[in-house]
mmCIF file of N, CA and C in Angstrom:
data_model
loop_
_atom_site.group_PDB
_atom_site.id
_atom_site.type_symbol
_atom_site.label_atom_id
_atom_site.label_comp_id
_atom_site.label_asym_id
_atom_site.label_seq_id
_atom_site.Cartn_x
_atom_site.Cartn_y
_atom_site.Cartn_z
ATOM 1 N N MET A 1 0.831 -1.204 0.000
ATOM 2 C CA MET A 1 0.000 0.000 0.000
ATOM 3 C C MET A 1 0.871 1.263 0.000
ATOM 4 N N ASP A 2 2.027 1.184 0.707
ATOM 5 C CA ASP A 2 2.922 2.344 0.757
ATOM 6 C C ASP A 2 3.432 2.715 -0.632
ATOM 7 N N GLU A 3 3.676 1.691 -1.454
ATOM 8 C CA GLU A 3 4.156 1.939 -2.817
ATOM 9 C C GLU A 3 3.075 2.650 -3.640
ATOM 10 N N LEU A 4 1.842 2.215 -3.488
ATOM 11 C CA LEU A 4 0.721 2.845 -4.194
ATOM 12 C C LEU A 4 0.572 4.301 -3.767
ATOM 13 N N ILE A 5 0.643 4.551 -2.476
ATOM 14 C CA ILE A 5 0.525 5.922 -1.971
ATOM 15 C C ILE A 5 1.638 6.783 -2.548
ATOM 16 N N GLN A 6 2.859 6.231 -2.595
ATOM 17 C CA GLN A 6 3.993 6.982 -3.148
ATOM 18 C C GLN A 6 3.774 7.284 -4.634
ATOM 19 N N GLN A 7 3.258 6.316 -5.385
ATOM 20 C CA GLN A 7 2.994 6.522 -6.815
ATOM 21 C C GLN A 7 1.941 7.610 -7.027
ATOM 22 N N ILE A 8 0.882 7.568 -6.238
ATOM 23 C CA ILE A 8 -0.178 8.579 -6.365
ATOM 24 C C ILE A 8 0.356 9.946 -5.962
ATOM 25 N N LYS A 9 1.156 9.985 -4.918
ATOM 26 C CA LYS A 9 1.766 11.235 -4.457
ATOM 27 C C LYS A 9 2.612 11.856 -5.577
ATOM 28 N N GLU A 10 3.405 11.030 -6.251
ATOM 29 C CA GLU A 10 4.228 11.511 -7.370
ATOM 30 C C GLU A 10 3.351 11.979 -8.529
ATOM 31 N N GLU A 11 2.268 11.258 -8.779
ATOM 32 C CA GLU A 11 1.350 11.635 -9.861
ATOM 33 C C GLU A 11 0.687 12.979 -9.569
ATOM 34 N N ILE A 12 0.335 13.222 -8.315
ATOM 35 C CA ILE A 12 -0.271 14.504 -7.922
ATOM 36 C C ILE A 12 0.698 15.640 -8.226
ATOM 37 N N LYS A 13 1.959 15.461 -7.815
ATOM 38 C CA LYS A 13 2.972 16.502 -8.044
ATOM 39 C C LYS A 13 3.261 16.679 -9.527
ATOM 40 N N SER A 14 3.392 15.575 -10.241
ATOM 41 C CA SER A 14 3.670 15.627 -11.677
ATOM 42 C C SER A 14 2.535 16.330 -12.427
ATOM 43 N N ASN A 15 1.313 15.961 -12.098
ATOM 44 C CA ASN A 15 0.142 16.584 -12.726
ATOM 45 C C ASN A 15 0.128 18.085 -12.453
ATOM 46 N N TRP A 16 0.466 18.463 -11.221
ATOM 47 C CA TRP A 16 0.473 19.883 -10.853
ATOM 48 C C TRP A 16 1.545 20.639 -11.641
ATOM 49 N N LEU A 17 2.733 20.053 -11.753
ATOM 50 C CA LEU A 17 3.819 20.721 -12.477
ATOM 51 C C LEU A 17 3.480 20.904 -13.957
ATOM 52 N N LYS A 18 2.810 19.916 -14.547
ATOM 53 C CA LYS A 18 2.467 19.984 -15.972
ATOM 54 C C LYS A 18 1.266 20.880 -16.249
ATOM 55 N N LYS A 19 0.216 20.735 -15.451
ATOM 56 C CA LYS A 19 -1.066 21.367 -15.784
ATOM 57 C C LYS A 19 -1.513 22.469 -14.832
ATOM 58 N N LYS A 20 -0.920 22.540 -13.648
ATOM 59 C CA LYS A 20 -1.347 23.494 -12.609
ATOM 60 C C LYS A 20 -2.835 23.332 -12.296
ATOM 61 N N ARG A 21 -3.269 22.058 -12.304
ATOM 62 C CA ARG A 21 -4.656 21.726 -11.977
ATOM 63 C C ARG A 21 -4.672 20.513 -11.061
ATOM 64 N N PRO A 22 -5.763 20.331 -10.338
ATOM 65 C CA PRO A 22 -5.855 19.156 -9.458
ATOM 66 C C PRO A 22 -5.843 17.855 -10.262
ATOM 67 N N LEU A 23 -5.318 16.820 -9.645
ATOM 68 C CA LEU A 23 -5.410 15.477 -10.210
ATOM 69 C C LEU A 23 -6.804 14.973 -9.858
ATOM 70 N N LEU A 24 -7.634 14.800 -10.864
ATOM 71 C CA LEU A 24 -9.035 14.448 -10.622
ATOM 72 C C LEU A 24 -9.172 13.041 -10.040
ATOM 73 N N LEU A 25 -10.032 12.924 -9.039
ATOM 74 C CA LEU A 25 -10.278 11.618 -8.423
ATOM 75 C C LEU A 25 -10.831 10.633 -9.440
ATOM 76 N N SER A 26 -11.571 11.140 -10.402
ATOM 77 C CA SER A 26 -12.179 10.270 -11.411
ATOM 78 C C SER A 26 -11.131 9.556 -12.262
ATOM 79 N N THR A 27 -9.888 10.042 -12.266
ATOM 80 C CA THR A 27 -8.837 9.392 -13.056
ATOM 81 C C THR A 27 -8.043 8.367 -12.246
ATOM 82 N N LEU A 28 -8.160 8.407 -10.937
ATOM 83 C CA LEU A 28 -7.343 7.523 -10.095
ATOM 84 C C LEU A 28 -7.677 6.046 -10.284
ATOM 85 N N GLY A 29 -8.948 5.715 -10.426
ATOM 86 C CA GLY A 29 -9.360 4.320 -10.573
ATOM 87 C C GLY A 29 -8.766 3.655 -11.797
ATOM 88 N N ASP A 30 -8.655 4.394 -12.902
ATOM 89 C CA ASP A 30 -8.075 3.839 -14.125
ATOM 90 C C ASP A 30 -6.551 3.764 -14.052
ATOM 91 N N LYS A 31 -5.935 4.800 -13.505
ATOM 92 C CA LYS A 31 -4.470 4.845 -13.460
ATOM 93 C C LYS A 31 -3.891 3.900 -12.409
ATOM 94 N N PHE A 32 -4.606 3.748 -11.302
ATOM 95 C CA PHE A 32 -4.107 2.948 -10.180
ATOM 96 C C PHE A 32 -5.158 1.906 -9.795
ATOM 97 N N LYS A 33 -5.204 0.844 -10.564
ATOM 98 C CA LYS A 33 -6.240 -0.179 -10.380
ATOM 99 C C LYS A 33 -6.130 -0.899 -9.027
ATOM 100 N N THR A 34 -4.928 -0.958 -8.463
ATOM 101 C CA THR A 34 -4.742 -1.666 -7.190
ATOM 102 C C THR A 34 -5.309 -0.895 -6.005
ATOM 103 N N ILE A 35 -5.753 0.321 -6.249
ATOM 104 C CA ILE A 35 -6.347 1.121 -5.171
ATOM 105 C C ILE A 35 -7.560 0.403 -4.572
ATOM 106 N N LYS A 36 -8.229 -0.384 -5.396
ATOM 107 C CA LYS A 36 -9.439 -1.076 -4.943
ATOM 108 C C LYS A 36 -9.125 -2.362 -4.174
ATOM 109 N N ASP A 37 -7.839 -2.727 -4.114
ATOM 110 C CA ASP A 37 -7.433 -3.939 -3.392
ATOM 111 C C ASP A 37 -7.365 -3.725 -1.886
ATOM 112 N N ASP A 38 -7.426 -2.474 -1.453
ATOM 113 C CA ASP A 38 -7.417 -2.170 -0.018
ATOM 114 C C ASP A 38 -8.646 -2.837 0.606
ATOM 115 N N GLY A 39 -8.435 -3.581 1.684
ATOM 116 C CA GLY A 39 -9.519 -4.322 2.332
ATOM 117 C C GLY A 39 -10.685 -3.463 2.778
ATOM 118 N N GLU A 40 -10.417 -2.211 3.127
ATOM 119 C CA GLU A 40 -11.477 -1.316 3.604
ATOM 120 C C GLU A 40 -11.948 -0.349 2.518
ATOM 121 N N PHE A 41 -11.653 -0.644 1.257
ATOM 122 C CA PHE A 41 -12.005 0.263 0.161
ATOM 123 C C PHE A 41 -13.522 0.377 0.012
ATOM 124 N N LYS A 42 -14.011 1.626 0.015
ATOM 125 C CA LYS A 42 -15.432 1.901 -0.221
ATOM 126 C C LYS A 42 -15.601 2.710 -1.498
ATOM 127 N N SER A 43 -14.803 3.762 -1.604
ATOM 128 C CA SER A 43 -14.824 4.617 -2.791
ATOM 129 C C SER A 43 -13.474 5.312 -2.883
ATOM 130 N N ILE A 44 -13.172 5.840 -4.049
ATOM 131 C CA ILE A 44 -11.892 6.531 -4.227
ATOM 132 C C ILE A 44 -11.832 7.761 -3.335
ATOM 133 N N LYS A 45 -12.934 8.477 -3.229
ATOM 134 C CA LYS A 45 -12.953 9.675 -2.380
ATOM 135 C C LYS A 45 -12.705 9.288 -0.925
ATOM 136 N N ASN A 46 -13.367 8.246 -0.469
ATOM 137 C CA ASN A 46 -13.191 7.777 0.905
ATOM 138 C C ASN A 46 -11.746 7.337 1.143
ATOM 139 N N TRP A 47 -11.181 6.587 0.200
ATOM 140 C CA TRP A 47 -9.801 6.121 0.315
ATOM 141 C C TRP A 47 -8.847 7.316 0.360
ATOM 142 N N THR A 48 -9.091 8.292 -0.495
ATOM 143 C CA THR A 48 -8.235 9.479 -0.564
ATOM 144 C C THR A 48 -8.289 10.260 0.747
ATOM 145 N N GLU A 49 -9.483 10.451 1.276
ATOM 146 C CA GLU A 49 -9.625 11.175 2.545
ATOM 147 C C GLU A 49 -8.901 10.446 3.678
ATOM 148 N N LYS A 50 -8.945 9.125 3.635
ATOM 149 C CA LYS A 50 -8.294 8.307 4.662
ATOM 150 C C LYS A 50 -6.764 8.454 4.605
ATOM 151 N N HIS A 51 -6.212 8.630 3.394
ATOM 152 C CA HIS A 51 -4.756 8.689 3.196
ATOM 153 C C HIS A 51 -4.263 10.090 2.825
ATOM 154 N N ILE A 52 -5.062 11.107 3.085
ATOM 155 C CA ILE A 52 -4.743 12.463 2.623
ATOM 156 C C ILE A 52 -3.413 12.980 3.185
ATOM 157 N N GLU A 53 -3.124 12.696 4.442
ATOM 158 C CA GLU A 53 -1.862 13.169 5.037
ATOM 159 C C GLU A 53 -0.658 12.510 4.373
ATOM 160 N N GLU A 54 -0.749 11.222 4.121
ATOM 161 C CA GLU A 54 0.348 10.489 3.479
ATOM 162 C C GLU A 54 0.551 10.954 2.035
ATOM 163 N N LEU A 55 -0.523 11.381 1.390
ATOM 164 C CA LEU A 55 -0.434 11.854 0.003
ATOM 165 C C LEU A 55 0.142 13.265 -0.083
ATOM 166 N N ASP A 56 0.265 13.935 1.060
ATOM 167 C CA ASP A 56 0.804 15.299 1.131
ATOM 168 C C ASP A 56 0.049 16.218 0.162
ATOM 169 N N ALA A 57 -1.278 16.157 0.249
ATOM 170 C CA ALA A 57 -2.133 16.936 -0.649
ATOM 171 C C ALA A 57 -3.418 17.288 0.087
ATOM 172 N N TYR A 58 -4.249 18.067 -0.587
ATOM 173 C CA TYR A 58 -5.579 18.351 -0.046
ATOM 174 C C TYR A 58 -6.603 18.175 -1.151
ATOM 175 N N LEU A 59 -7.847 17.922 -0.731
ATOM 176 C CA LEU A 59 -8.934 17.734 -1.692
ATOM 177 C C LEU A 59 -9.473 19.085 -2.124
ATOM 178 N N TYR A 60 -9.534 19.303 -3.422
ATOM 179 C CA TYR A 60 -10.132 20.517 -3.965
ATOM 180 C C TYR A 60 -11.518 20.149 -4.470
ATOM 181 N N LYS A 61 -12.522 20.933 -4.054
ATOM 182 C CA LYS A 61 -13.894 20.732 -4.531
ATOM 183 C C LYS A 61 -14.361 22.033 -5.157
ATOM 184 N N ASP A 62 -14.782 21.983 -6.408
ATOM 185 C CA ASP A 62 -15.247 23.176 -7.110
ATOM 186 C C ASP A 62 -16.633 23.561 -6.606
ATOM 187 N N SER A 63 -16.815 24.835 -6.310
ATOM 188 C CA SER A 63 -18.102 25.291 -5.770
ATOM 189 C C SER A 63 -19.194 25.351 -6.835
ATOM 190 N N ILE A 64 -18.811 25.497 -8.088
ATOM 191 C CA ILE A 64 -19.808 25.577 -9.162
ATOM 192 C C ILE A 64 -20.076 24.203 -9.770
ATOM 193 N N LYS A 65 -19.006 23.422 -9.944
ATOM 194 C CA LYS A 65 -19.151 22.074 -10.496
ATOM 195 C C LYS A 65 -18.803 21.068 -9.397
ATOM 196 N N PRO A 66 -19.787 20.614 -8.619
ATOM 197 C CA PRO A 66 -19.495 19.729 -7.486
ATOM 198 C C PRO A 66 -18.856 18.401 -7.884
ATOM 199 N N GLU A 67 -18.998 18.000 -9.138
ATOM 200 C CA GLU A 67 -18.392 16.742 -9.577
ATOM 201 C C GLU A 67 -16.888 16.886 -9.820
ATOM 202 N N TYR A 68 -16.372 18.121 -9.824
ATOM 203 C CA TYR A 68 -14.956 18.390 -10.064
ATOM 204 C C TYR A 68 -14.217 18.328 -8.728
ATOM 205 N N ILE A 69 -13.690 17.142 -8.418
ATOM 206 C CA ILE A 69 -12.971 16.927 -7.159
ATOM 207 C C ILE A 69 -11.598 16.379 -7.512
ATOM 208 N N GLY A 70 -10.576 17.007 -6.944
ATOM 209 C CA GLY A 70 -9.228 16.564 -7.258
ATOM 210 C C GLY A 70 -8.264 16.799 -6.118
ATOM 211 N N LEU A 71 -7.041 16.351 -6.324
ATOM 212 C CA LEU A 71 -5.986 16.475 -5.326
ATOM 213 C C LEU A 71 -4.972 17.519 -5.764
ATOM 214 N N VAL A 72 -4.659 18.421 -4.849
ATOM 215 C CA VAL A 72 -3.679 19.481 -5.091
ATOM 216 C C VAL A 72 -2.575 19.301 -4.052
ATOM 217 N N PRO A 73 -1.304 19.418 -4.471
ATOM 218 C CA PRO A 73 -0.218 19.282 -3.491
ATOM 219 C C PRO A 73 -0.336 20.322 -2.381
ATOM 220 N N ASN A 74 -0.016 19.922 -1.163
ATOM 221 C CA ASN A 74 0.003 20.879 -0.053
ATOM 222 C C ASN A 74 0.963 22.015 -0.392
ATOM 223 N N GLY A 75 0.594 23.210 -0.002
ATOM 224 C CA GLY A 75 1.427 24.378 -0.281
ATOM 225 C C GLY A 75 1.062 25.085 -1.575
ATOM 226 N N GLU A 76 0.224 24.463 -2.384
ATOM 227 C CA GLU A 76 -0.229 25.074 -3.641
ATOM 228 C C GLU A 76 -1.689 25.480 -3.473
ATOM 229 N N SER A 77 -2.096 26.479 -4.239
ATOM 230 C CA SER A 77 -3.512 26.865 -4.190
ATOM 231 C C SER A 77 -4.065 26.866 -5.602
ATOM 232 N N TYR A 78 -5.326 26.530 -5.691
ATOM 233 C CA TYR A 78 -5.972 26.437 -7.001
ATOM 234 C C TYR A 78 -7.340 27.091 -6.942
ATOM 235 N N GLU A 79 -7.625 27.903 -7.944
ATOM 236 C CA GLU A 79 -8.963 28.471 -8.114
ATOM 237 C C GLU A 79 -9.372 28.181 -9.545
ATOM 238 N N SER A 80 -10.492 27.502 -9.695
ATOM 239 C CA SER A 80 -10.905 27.129 -11.045
ATOM 240 C C SER A 80 -11.267 28.359 -11.850
ATOM 241 N N LYS A 81 -11.056 28.262 -13.145
ATOM 242 C CA LYS A 81 -11.386 29.383 -14.027
ATOM 243 C C LYS A 81 -12.878 29.643 -14.023
ATOM 244 N N SER A 82 -13.665 28.582 -13.873
ATOM 245 C CA SER A 82 -15.119 28.775 -13.881
ATOM 246 C C SER A 82 -15.556 29.628 -12.703
ATOM 247 N N THR A 83 -14.935 29.427 -11.542
ATOM 248 C CA THR A 83 -15.294 30.207 -10.357
ATOM 249 C C THR A 83 -14.884 31.656 -10.519
ATOM 250 N N SER A 84 -13.629 31.894 -10.913
ATOM 251 C CA SER A 84 -13.153 33.274 -11.037
ATOM 252 C C SER A 84 -13.825 33.982 -12.205
ATOM 253 N N THR A 85 -14.055 33.266 -13.297
ATOM 254 C CA THR A 85 -14.709 33.871 -14.455
ATOM 255 C C THR A 85 -16.143 34.243 -14.129
ATOM 256 N N LEU A 86 -16.849 33.349 -13.434
ATOM 257 C CA LEU A 86 -18.244 33.616 -13.094
ATOM 258 C C LEU A 86 -18.364 34.831 -12.188
ATOM 259 N N SER A 87 -17.495 34.940 -11.185
ATOM 260 C CA SER A 87 -17.577 36.097 -10.294
ATOM 261 C C SER A 87 -17.225 37.371 -11.047
ATOM 262 N N ALA A 88 -16.279 37.301 -11.981
ATOM 263 C CA ALA A 88 -15.926 38.479 -12.785
ATOM 264 C C ALA A 88 -17.091 38.874 -13.688
ATOM 265 N N ILE A 89 -17.766 37.892 -14.257
ATOM 266 C CA ILE A 89 -18.918 38.178 -15.124
ATOM 267 C C ILE A 89 -20.027 38.836 -14.320
ATOM 268 N N LYS A 90 -20.305 38.313 -13.120
ATOM 269 C CA LYS A 90 -21.367 38.890 -12.293
ATOM 270 C C LYS A 90 -21.047 40.330 -11.926
ATOM 271 N N LYS A 91 -19.786 40.609 -11.567
ATOM 272 C CA LYS A 91 -19.397 41.974 -11.219
ATOM 273 C C LYS A 91 -19.549 42.885 -12.428
ATOM 274 N N THR A 92 -19.068 42.438 -13.578
ATOM 275 C CA THR A 92 -19.156 43.230 -14.798
ATOM 276 C C THR A 92 -20.606 43.467 -15.173
ATOM 277 N N GLU A 93 -21.427 42.428 -15.036
ATOM 278 C CA GLU A 93 -22.843 42.531 -15.367
ATOM 279 C C GLU A 93 -23.515 43.606 -14.514
ATOM 280 N N THR A 94 -23.225 43.609 -13.222
ATOM 281 C CA THR A 94 -23.807 44.599 -12.312
ATOM 282 C C THR A 94 -23.349 46.000 -12.680
ATOM 283 N N ILE A 95 -22.070 46.159 -12.906
ATOM 284 C CA ILE A 95 -21.523 47.468 -13.266
ATOM 285 C C ILE A 95 -22.116 47.934 -14.591
ATOM 286 N N ASP A 96 -22.170 47.058 -15.565
ATOM 287 C CA ASP A 96 -22.688 47.416 -16.880
ATOM 288 C C ASP A 96 -24.155 47.827 -16.818
ATOM 289 N N ARG A 97 -24.959 47.113 -16.048
ATOM 290 C CA ARG A 97 -26.389 47.450 -15.950
ATOM 291 C C ARG A 97 -26.575 48.841 -15.372
ATOM 292 N N LYS A 98 -25.841 49.154 -14.312
ATOM 293 C CA LYS A 98 -25.957 50.483 -13.702
ATOM 294 C C LYS A 98 -25.491 51.555 -14.672
ATOM 295 N N LYS A 99 -24.374 51.291 -15.327
ATOM 296 C CA LYS A 99 -23.823 52.275 -16.261
ATOM 297 C C LYS A 99 -24.784 52.504 -17.426
ATOM 298 N N ILE A 100 -25.324 51.436 -17.956
ATOM 299 C CA ILE A 100 -26.258 51.557 -19.080
ATOM 300 C C ILE A 100 -27.501 52.336 -18.667
ATOM 301 N N THR A 101 -28.026 52.029 -17.480
ATOM 302 C CA THR A 101 -29.212 52.748 -16.995
ATOM 303 C C THR A 101 -28.918 54.230 -16.827
ATOM 304 N N LEU A 102 -27.781 54.543 -16.215
ATOM 305 C CA LEU A 102 -27.414 55.958 -16.039
ATOM 306 C C LEU A 102 -27.174 56.648 -17.377
ATOM 307 N N ASP A 103 -26.541 55.947 -18.304
ATOM 308 C CA ASP A 103 -26.332 56.518 -19.645
ATOM 309 C C ASP A 103 -27.668 56.799 -20.330
ATOM 310 N N PHE A 104 -28.606 55.864 -20.176
ATOM 311 C CA PHE A 104 -29.930 56.045 -20.768
ATOM 312 C C PHE A 104 -30.628 57.276 -20.187
ATOM 313 N N LEU A 105 -30.564 57.415 -18.855
ATOM 314 C CA LEU A 105 -31.194 58.577 -18.214
ATOM 315 C C LEU A 105 -30.508 59.882 -18.633
ATOM 316 N N THR A 106 -29.214 59.833 -18.838
ATOM 317 C CA THR A 106 -28.477 61.016 -19.303
ATOM 318 C C THR A 106 -28.920 61.395 -20.714
ATOM 319 N N ILE A 107 -29.118 60.405 -21.553
ATOM 320 C CA ILE A 107 -29.592 60.666 -22.920
ATOM 321 C C ILE A 107 -30.986 61.283 -22.881
ATOM 322 N N LEU A 108 -31.843 60.753 -21.990
ATOM 323 C CA LEU A 108 -33.185 61.331 -21.856
ATOM 324 C C LEU A 108 -33.107 62.802 -21.465
ATOM 325 N N ASN A 109 -32.150 63.136 -20.659
ATOM 326 C CA ASN A 109 -31.970 64.515 -20.211
ATOM 327 C C ASN A 109 -31.669 65.460 -21.383
ATOM 328 N N ASP A 110 -31.135 64.924 -22.458
ATOM 329 C CA ASP A 110 -30.792 65.742 -23.629
ATOM 330 C C ASP A 110 -31.975 65.965 -24.578
ATOM 331 N N LEU A 111 -33.098 65.306 -24.296
ATOM 332 C CA LEU A 111 -34.274 65.467 -25.166
ATOM 333 C C LEU A 111 -34.884 66.862 -25.016
ATOM 334 N N GLU A 112 -35.583 67.257 -26.061
ATOM 335 C CA GLU A 112 -36.337 68.519 -26.010
ATOM 336 C C GLU A 112 -37.455 68.360 -24.981
ATOM 337 N N ASP A 113 -37.912 69.470 -24.413
ATOM 338 C CA ASP A 113 -38.959 69.432 -23.384
ATOM 339 C C ASP A 113 -40.218 68.724 -23.868
ATOM 340 N N GLU A 114 -40.593 68.980 -25.109
ATOM 341 C CA GLU A 114 -41.812 68.371 -25.658
ATOM 342 C C GLU A 114 -41.686 66.844 -25.691
ATOM 343 N N ASP A 115 -40.535 66.336 -26.123
ATOM 344 C CA ASP A 115 -40.315 64.885 -26.169
ATOM 345 C C ASP A 115 -40.173 64.299 -24.761
ATOM 346 N N LEU A 116 -39.538 65.041 -23.896
ATOM 347 C CA LEU A 116 -39.305 64.574 -22.531
ATOM 348 C C LEU A 116 -40.614 64.369 -21.765
ATOM 349 N N ARG A 117 -41.617 65.208 -22.033
ATOM 350 C CA ARG A 117 -42.922 65.071 -21.372
ATOM 351 C C ARG A 117 -43.611 63.762 -21.744
ATOM 352 N N ARG A 118 -43.306 63.234 -22.894
ATOM 353 C CA ARG A 118 -43.951 61.998 -23.361
ATOM 354 C C ARG A 118 -43.311 60.735 -22.764
ATOM 355 N N VAL A 119 -42.125 60.881 -22.185
ATOM 356 C CA VAL A 119 -41.434 59.714 -21.613
ATOM 357 C C VAL A 119 -41.909 59.506 -20.176
ATOM 358 N N VAL A 120 -42.469 58.320 -19.927
ATOM 359 C CA VAL A 120 -42.946 57.985 -18.587
ATOM 360 C C VAL A 120 -42.333 56.631 -18.205
ATOM 361 N N ILE A 121 -41.477 56.656 -17.183
ATOM 362 C CA ILE A 121 -40.859 55.420 -16.696
ATOM 363 C C ILE A 121 -41.149 55.328 -15.200
ATOM 364 N N PRO A 122 -41.907 54.317 -14.782
ATOM 365 C CA PRO A 122 -42.194 54.163 -13.350
ATOM 366 C C PRO A 122 -40.892 54.005 -12.550
ATOM 367 N N ALA A 123 -40.879 54.578 -11.355
ATOM 368 C CA ALA A 123 -39.682 54.554 -10.506
ATOM 369 C C ALA A 123 -39.249 53.129 -10.168
ATOM 370 N N ASP A 124 -40.214 52.215 -9.966
ATOM 371 C CA ASP A 124 -39.838 50.844 -9.621
ATOM 372 C C ASP A 124 -39.081 50.158 -10.760
ATOM 373 N N ILE A 125 -39.390 50.535 -11.996
ATOM 374 C CA ILE A 125 -38.671 49.986 -13.151
ATOM 375 C C ILE A 125 -37.228 50.494 -13.145
ATOM 376 N N ILE A 126 -37.049 51.764 -12.867
ATOM 377 C CA ILE A 126 -35.696 52.337 -12.817
ATOM 378 C C ILE A 126 -34.888 51.669 -11.703
ATOM 379 N N VAL A 127 -35.528 51.467 -10.557
ATOM 380 C CA VAL A 127 -34.842 50.812 -9.436
ATOM 381 C C VAL A 127 -34.438 49.390 -9.815
ATOM 382 N N ARG A 128 -35.318 48.646 -10.473
ATOM 383 C CA ARG A 128 -34.995 47.284 -10.909
ATOM 384 C C ARG A 128 -33.836 47.274 -11.888
ATOM 385 N N LEU A 129 -33.804 48.255 -12.779
ATOM 386 C CA LEU A 129 -32.706 48.339 -13.742
ATOM 387 C C LEU A 129 -31.376 48.629 -13.053
ATOM 388 N N MET A 130 -31.424 49.354 -11.957
ATOM 389 C CA MET A 130 -30.208 49.736 -11.243
ATOM 390 C C MET A 130 -29.650 48.610 -10.367
ATOM 391 N N LYS A 131 -30.446 47.594 -10.047
ATOM 392 C CA LYS A 131 -29.985 46.505 -9.161
ATOM 393 C C LYS A 131 -28.975 45.641 -9.847
#
């Protein structure tokens, strides 16, 4: 079992050096078939959690894609692109909506008085646009 743990430990580090991404648990069963020979084997995740200290790694779980679970070497940090991209999109979306609404109201301000009287926008709609 010690040899298997050492092989997986090396694979975690090698994968990190090459890809800078977690070694996915879903790949361990194919690469290391003897992992299932452990007498107390229930699942790869359970086995990994049991041997996490010996593997010198930690389990990474993606907050957006819960099926994305992998091992990252201790001392390294990983943030998935989906998580950082999604938060950046949400921030940009919020900023853009407010900016667009304010730009629209500024354009309305440039209308002639006669045209401006015809524009009726309920306040609750403006508030919703600003959120």
